[in-house]
CSV table of C-alpha atoms in Angstrom, one decimal:
chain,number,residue,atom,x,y,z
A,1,UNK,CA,12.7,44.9,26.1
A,2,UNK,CA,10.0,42.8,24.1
A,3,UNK,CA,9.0,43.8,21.5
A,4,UNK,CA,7.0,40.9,20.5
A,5,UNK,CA,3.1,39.8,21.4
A,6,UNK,CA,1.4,37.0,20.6
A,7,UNK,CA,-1.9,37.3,18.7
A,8,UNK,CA,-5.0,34.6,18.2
A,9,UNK,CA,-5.3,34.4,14.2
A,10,UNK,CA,-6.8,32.7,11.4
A,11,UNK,CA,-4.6,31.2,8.7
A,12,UNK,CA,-6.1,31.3,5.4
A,13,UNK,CA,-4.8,29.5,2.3
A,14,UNK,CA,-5.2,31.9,-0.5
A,15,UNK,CA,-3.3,30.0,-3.7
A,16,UNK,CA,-3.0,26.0,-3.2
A,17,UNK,CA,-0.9,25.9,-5.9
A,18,UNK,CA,1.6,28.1,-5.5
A,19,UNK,CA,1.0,27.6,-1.6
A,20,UNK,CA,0.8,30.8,0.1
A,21,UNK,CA,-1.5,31.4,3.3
A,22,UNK,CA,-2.8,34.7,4.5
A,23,UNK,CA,-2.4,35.8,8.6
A,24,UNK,CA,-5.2,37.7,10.0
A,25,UNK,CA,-5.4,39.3,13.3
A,26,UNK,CA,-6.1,42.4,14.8
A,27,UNK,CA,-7.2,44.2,11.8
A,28,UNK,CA,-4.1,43.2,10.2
A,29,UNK,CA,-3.3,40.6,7.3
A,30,UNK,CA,0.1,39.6,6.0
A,31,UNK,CA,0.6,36.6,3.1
A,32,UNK,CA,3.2,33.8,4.1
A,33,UNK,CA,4.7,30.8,2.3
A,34,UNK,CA,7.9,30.1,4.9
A,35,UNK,CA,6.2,31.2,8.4
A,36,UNK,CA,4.1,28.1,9.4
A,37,UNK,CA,4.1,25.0,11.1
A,38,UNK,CA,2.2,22.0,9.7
A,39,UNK,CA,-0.1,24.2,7.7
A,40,UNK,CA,-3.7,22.9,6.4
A,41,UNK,CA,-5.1,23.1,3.2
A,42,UNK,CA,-8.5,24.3,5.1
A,43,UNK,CA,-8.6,27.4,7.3
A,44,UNK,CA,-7.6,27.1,10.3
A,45,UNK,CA,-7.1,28.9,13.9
A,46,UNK,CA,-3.2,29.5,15.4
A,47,UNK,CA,-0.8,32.0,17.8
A,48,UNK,CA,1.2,34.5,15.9
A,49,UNK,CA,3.8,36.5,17.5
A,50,UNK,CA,4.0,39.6,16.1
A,51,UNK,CA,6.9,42.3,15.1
A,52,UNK,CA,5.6,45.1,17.4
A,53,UNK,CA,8.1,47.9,15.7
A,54,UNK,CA,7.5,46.8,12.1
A,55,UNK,CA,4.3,45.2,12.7
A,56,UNK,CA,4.9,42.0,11.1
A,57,UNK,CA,4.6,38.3,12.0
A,58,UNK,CA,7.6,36.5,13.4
A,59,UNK,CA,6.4,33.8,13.6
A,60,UNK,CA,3.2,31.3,13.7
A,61,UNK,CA,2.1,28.1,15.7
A,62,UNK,CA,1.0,24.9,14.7
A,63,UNK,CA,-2.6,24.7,13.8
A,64,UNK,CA,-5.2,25.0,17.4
A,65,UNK,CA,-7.0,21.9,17.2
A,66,UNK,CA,-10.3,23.8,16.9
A,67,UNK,CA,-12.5,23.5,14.2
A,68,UNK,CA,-14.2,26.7,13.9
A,69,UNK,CA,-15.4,29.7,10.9
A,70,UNK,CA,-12.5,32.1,10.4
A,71,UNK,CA,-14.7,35.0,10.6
A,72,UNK,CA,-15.3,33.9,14.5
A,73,UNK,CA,-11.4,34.4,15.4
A,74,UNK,CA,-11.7,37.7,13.3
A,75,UNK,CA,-14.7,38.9,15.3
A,76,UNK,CA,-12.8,38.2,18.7
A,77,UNK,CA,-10.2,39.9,17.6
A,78,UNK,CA,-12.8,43.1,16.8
A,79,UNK,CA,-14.1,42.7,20.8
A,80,UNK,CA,-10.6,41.8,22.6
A,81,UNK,CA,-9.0,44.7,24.2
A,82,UNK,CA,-5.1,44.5,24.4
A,83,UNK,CA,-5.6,44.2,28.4
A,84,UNK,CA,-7.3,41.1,27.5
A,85,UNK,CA,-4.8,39.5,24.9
A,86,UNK,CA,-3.3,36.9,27.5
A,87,UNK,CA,-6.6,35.9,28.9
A,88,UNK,CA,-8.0,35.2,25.5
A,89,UNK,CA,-4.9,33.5,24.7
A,90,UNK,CA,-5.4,31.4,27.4
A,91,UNK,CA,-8.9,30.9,26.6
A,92,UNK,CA,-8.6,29.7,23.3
A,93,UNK,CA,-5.8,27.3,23.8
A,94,UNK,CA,-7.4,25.4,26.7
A,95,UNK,CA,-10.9,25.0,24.7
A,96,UNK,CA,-8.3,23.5,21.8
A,97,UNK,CA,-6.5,21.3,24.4
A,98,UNK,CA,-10.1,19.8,25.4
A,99,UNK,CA,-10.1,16.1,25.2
A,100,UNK,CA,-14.0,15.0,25.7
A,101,UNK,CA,-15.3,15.9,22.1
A,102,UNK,CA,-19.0,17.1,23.7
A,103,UNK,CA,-17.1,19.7,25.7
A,104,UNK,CA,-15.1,20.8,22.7
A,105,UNK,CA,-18.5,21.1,20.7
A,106,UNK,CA,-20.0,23.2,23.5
A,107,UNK,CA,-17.8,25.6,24.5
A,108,UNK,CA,-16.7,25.8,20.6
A,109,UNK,CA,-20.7,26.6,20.2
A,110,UNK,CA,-20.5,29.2,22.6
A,111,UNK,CA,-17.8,30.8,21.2
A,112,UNK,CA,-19.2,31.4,17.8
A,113,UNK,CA,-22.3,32.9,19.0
A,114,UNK,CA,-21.7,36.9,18.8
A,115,UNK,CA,-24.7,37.8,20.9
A,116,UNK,CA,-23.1,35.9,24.0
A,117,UNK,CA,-19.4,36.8,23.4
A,118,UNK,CA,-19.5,40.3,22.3
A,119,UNK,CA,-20.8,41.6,25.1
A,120,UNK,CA,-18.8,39.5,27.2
A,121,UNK,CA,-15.6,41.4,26.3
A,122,UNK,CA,-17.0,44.3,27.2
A,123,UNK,CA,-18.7,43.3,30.6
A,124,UNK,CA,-18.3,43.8,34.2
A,125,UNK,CA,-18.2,41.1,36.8
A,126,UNK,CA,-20.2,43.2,39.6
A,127,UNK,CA,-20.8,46.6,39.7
A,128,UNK,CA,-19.0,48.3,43.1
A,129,UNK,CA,-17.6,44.4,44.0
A,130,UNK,CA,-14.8,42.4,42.4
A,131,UNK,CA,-13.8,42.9,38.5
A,132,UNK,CA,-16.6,45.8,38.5
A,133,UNK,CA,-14.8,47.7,35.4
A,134,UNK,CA,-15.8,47.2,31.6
A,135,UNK,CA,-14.1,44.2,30.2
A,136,UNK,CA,-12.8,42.3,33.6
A,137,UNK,CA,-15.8,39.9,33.5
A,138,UNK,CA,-14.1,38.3,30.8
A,139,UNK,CA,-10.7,38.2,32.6
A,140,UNK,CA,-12.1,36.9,35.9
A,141,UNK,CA,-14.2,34.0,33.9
A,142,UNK,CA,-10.9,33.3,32.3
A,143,UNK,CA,-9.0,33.1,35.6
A,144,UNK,CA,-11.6,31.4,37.4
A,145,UNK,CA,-11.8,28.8,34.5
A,146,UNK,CA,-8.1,28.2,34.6
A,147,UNK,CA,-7.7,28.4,38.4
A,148,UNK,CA,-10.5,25.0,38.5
A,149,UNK,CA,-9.1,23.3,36.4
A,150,UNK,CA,-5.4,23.4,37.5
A,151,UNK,CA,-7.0,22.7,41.3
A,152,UNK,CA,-8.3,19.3,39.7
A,153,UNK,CA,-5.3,18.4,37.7
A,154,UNK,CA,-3.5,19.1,41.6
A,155,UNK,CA,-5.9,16.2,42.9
A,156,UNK,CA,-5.0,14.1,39.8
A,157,UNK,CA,-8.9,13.9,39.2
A,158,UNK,CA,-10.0,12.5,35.9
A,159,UNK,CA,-9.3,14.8,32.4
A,160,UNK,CA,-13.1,14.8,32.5
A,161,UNK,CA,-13.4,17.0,35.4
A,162,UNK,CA,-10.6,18.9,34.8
A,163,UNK,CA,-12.1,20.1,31.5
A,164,UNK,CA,-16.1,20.0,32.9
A,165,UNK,CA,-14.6,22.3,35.7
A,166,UNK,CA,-12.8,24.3,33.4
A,167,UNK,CA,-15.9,24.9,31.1
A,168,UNK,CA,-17.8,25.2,34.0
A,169,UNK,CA,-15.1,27.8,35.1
A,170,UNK,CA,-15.8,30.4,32.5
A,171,UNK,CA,-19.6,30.3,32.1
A,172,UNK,CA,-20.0,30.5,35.9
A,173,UNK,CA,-21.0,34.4,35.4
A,174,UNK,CA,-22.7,33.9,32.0
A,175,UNK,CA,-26.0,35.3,33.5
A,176,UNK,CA,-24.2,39.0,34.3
A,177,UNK,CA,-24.3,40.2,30.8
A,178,UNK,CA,-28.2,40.9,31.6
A,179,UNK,CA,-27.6,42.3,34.9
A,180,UNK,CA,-28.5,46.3,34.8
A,181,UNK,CA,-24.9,47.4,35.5
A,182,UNK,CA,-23.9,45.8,32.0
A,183,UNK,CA,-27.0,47.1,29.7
A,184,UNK,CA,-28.3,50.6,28.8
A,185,UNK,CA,-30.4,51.7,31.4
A,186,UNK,CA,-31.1,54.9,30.0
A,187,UNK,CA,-34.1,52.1,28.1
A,188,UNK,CA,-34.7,50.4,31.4
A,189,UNK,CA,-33.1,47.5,30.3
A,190,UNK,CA,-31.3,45.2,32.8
A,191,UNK,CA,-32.4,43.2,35.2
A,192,UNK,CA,-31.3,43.2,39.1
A,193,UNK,CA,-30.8,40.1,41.4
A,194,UNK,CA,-28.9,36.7,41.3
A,195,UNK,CA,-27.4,36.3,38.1
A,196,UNK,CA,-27.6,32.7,38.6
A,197,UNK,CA,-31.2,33.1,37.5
A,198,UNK,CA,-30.2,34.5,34.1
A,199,UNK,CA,-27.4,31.9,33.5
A,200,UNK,CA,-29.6,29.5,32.2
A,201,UNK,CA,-31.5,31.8,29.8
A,202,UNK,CA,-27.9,33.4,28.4
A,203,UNK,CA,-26.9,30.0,27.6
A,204,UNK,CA,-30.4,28.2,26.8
A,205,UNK,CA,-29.5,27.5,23.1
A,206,UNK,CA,-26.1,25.7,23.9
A,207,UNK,CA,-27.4,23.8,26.9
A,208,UNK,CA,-30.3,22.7,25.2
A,209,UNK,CA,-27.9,20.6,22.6
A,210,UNK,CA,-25.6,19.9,25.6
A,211,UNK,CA,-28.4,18.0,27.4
A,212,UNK,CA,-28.9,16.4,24.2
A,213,UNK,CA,-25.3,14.8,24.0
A,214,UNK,CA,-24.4,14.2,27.3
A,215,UNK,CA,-26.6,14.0,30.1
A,216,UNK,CA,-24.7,13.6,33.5
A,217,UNK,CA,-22.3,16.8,32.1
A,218,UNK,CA,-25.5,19.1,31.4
A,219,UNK,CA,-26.3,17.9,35.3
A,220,UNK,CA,-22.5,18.9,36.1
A,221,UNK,CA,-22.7,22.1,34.1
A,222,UNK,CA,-26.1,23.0,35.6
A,223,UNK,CA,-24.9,22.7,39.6
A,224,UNK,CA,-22.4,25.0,38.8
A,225,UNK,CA,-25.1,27.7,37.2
A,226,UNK,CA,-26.9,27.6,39.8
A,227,UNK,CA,-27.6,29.7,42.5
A,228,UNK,CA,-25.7,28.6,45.8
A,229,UNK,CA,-27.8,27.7,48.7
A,230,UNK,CA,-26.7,29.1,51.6
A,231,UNK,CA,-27.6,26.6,54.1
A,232,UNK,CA,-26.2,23.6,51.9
A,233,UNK,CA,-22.9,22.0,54.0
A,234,UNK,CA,-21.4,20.5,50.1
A,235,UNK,CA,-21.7,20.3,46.8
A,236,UNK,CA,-23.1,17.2,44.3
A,237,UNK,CA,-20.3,17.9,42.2
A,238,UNK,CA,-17.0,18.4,42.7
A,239,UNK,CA,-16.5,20.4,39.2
A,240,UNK,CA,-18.9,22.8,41.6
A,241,UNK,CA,-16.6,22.9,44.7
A,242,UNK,CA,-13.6,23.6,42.5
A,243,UNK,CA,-15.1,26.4,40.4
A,244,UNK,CA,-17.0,28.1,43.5
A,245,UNK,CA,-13.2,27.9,45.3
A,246,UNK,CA,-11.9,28.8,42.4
A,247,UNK,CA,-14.7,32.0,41.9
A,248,UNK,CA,-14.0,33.7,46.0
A,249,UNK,CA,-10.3,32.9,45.6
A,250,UNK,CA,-10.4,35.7,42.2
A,251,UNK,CA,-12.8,38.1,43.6
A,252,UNK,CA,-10.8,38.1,47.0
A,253,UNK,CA,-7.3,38.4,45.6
A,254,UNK,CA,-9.2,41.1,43.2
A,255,UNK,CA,-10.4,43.3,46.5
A,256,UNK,CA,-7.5,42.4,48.1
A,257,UNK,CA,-5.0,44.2,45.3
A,258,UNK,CA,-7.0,47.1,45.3
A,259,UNK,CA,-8.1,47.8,49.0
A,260,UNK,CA,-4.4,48.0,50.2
A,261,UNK,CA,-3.2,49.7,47.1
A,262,UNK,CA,-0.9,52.8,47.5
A,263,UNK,CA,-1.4,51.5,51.4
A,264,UNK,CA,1.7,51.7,53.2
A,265,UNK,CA,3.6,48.3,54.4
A,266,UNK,CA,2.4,48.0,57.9
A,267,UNK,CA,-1.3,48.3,57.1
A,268,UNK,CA,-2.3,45.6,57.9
A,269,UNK,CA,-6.2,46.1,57.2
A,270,UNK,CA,-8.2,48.1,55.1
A,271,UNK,CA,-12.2,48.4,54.1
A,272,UNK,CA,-13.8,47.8,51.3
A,273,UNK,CA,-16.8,49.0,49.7
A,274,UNK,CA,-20.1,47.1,51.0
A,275,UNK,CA,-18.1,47.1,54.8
A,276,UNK,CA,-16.1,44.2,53.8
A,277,UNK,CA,-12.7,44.4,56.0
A,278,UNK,CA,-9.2,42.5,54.6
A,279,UNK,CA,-6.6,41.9,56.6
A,280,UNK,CA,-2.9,40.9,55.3
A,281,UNK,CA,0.3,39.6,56.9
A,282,UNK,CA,2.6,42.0,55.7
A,283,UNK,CA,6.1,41.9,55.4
A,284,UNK,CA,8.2,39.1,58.5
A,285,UNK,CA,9.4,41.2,61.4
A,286,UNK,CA,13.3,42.0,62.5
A,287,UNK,CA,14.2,39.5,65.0
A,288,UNK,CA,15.5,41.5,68.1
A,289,UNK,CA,18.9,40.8,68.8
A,290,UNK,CA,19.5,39.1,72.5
A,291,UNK,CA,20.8,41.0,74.5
């Protein structure tokens, strides 16, 4: 059995002379001298695997190369929900791994600013659809972001669209934390229709200075934001066609998991709210025996 998980933290140096760093995460703080690797004299953002039974760290990575206020990791740490540990994991260590410094900026932007990222911990993704309970939002962005980006690195396409599809990836849905199902409606707030529409104004402030840096990825960025046309046969981008794959293949697999659950073996179809029908394979057949 495990009895280990691996936290985001922020590493803290607390005495530079007598060099001993503090460890927060998850409401938690320990002081260290012998548990790091390649330590900085600044603060700094890393992975710590954490003693579950006595509740203290085993162990801690390498810096993130991620340049970003300690009070930020702290503050995710507040919102994540243990369900959403290895998705934020994830998260955090692909927006490190980002090569194309305006990206980086960005998406480090976005995940400083409180009033987009605290409520998207808590959001859903639809409201009787795919990911439609509190918190999977995040964890299909996450999936959808990863699942783009590891379609282009298949195709060998340039690191640039791998991490523009990537980034791409997990704002595609950015416009949902105003849709009704994820505000109080008790005030009438909320808004119903394509959340497309809202993706823009969620994420105005960022793509503002995005457009300012880079023009041809705030183009990129913005096709995949966008509402879909229905009658268009292909996309401008390709960073689109990945994520939009990318977006049906989680919310199908999503459905799919749940319609057939507690299903027996050789049902082989089931429906689905909204009179959406799946259909599966099921388990190969016995091979009759010749007579």
């Amino acid at each position: 059995m495990n009895n280990t998980v691996s936290l985001l933290a922020a590493v803290i140096q607390i005495d530079s002379h007598n060099p001993t760093w503090m460890v927060q995460t998850m409401g938690r703080q320990w002081h260290t001298k012998d548990k790091l690797v390649d330590p900085l004299a600044e603060d700094y953002v890393a992975i710590a695997t954490i003693d579950q039974k006595n509740m203290i760290p085993v162990d801690v990575t390498a810096p993130l190369n991620i340049t970003i206020n300690p009070r930020v990791v702290l503050a995710h740490n507040v919102w994540c929900r243990w369900a959403q540990i290895p998705a934020q994991l994830q998260l955090w260590q692909a927006v490190a791994d980002l090569t194309d410094p305006v990206l980086k900026h960005f998406m480090t932007g976005v995940l400083s600013d409180s009033e987009i990222m605290g409520p998207f911990y808590k959001a859903r993704a639809s409201k009787s659809y795919h990911h439609k309970r509190e918190g999977e939002l995040f964890l299909h962005s996450v999936e959808v972001a990863i699942n783009a980006r590891q379609m282009a690195q298949q195709h060998n396409l340039p690191q640039r669209i791998q991490e523009c599809a990537f980034v791409g990836g997990f704002l595609h849905d950015a416009g949902k934390l105003l849709m009704h199902y994820n505000l109080d409606n008790q005030d009438k707030k909320g808004v119903n229709g394509s959340h497309e529409a809202f993706n823009f104004l969620v994420l105005a402030d960022h793509l503002d200075q995005l457009k300012s840096q880079d023009k041809a990825l705030f183009a990129a960025i913005s096709a995949i934001l966008s509402p879909q046309l229905g009658n268009k046969k292909y996309y401008d981008y390709i960073e689109e066609s990945l994520v939009r794959s990318a977006d049906r293949l989680s919310a199908h697999n999503y459905e799919l998991k749940h319609v057939f659950k507690n299903k027996p073996a050789d049902q082989l179809h089931a429906n689905a709210n909204g009179g959406r029908t799946y259909r599966r394979i099921g388990e190969p057949q016995a091979a009759e025996t010749p007579a």
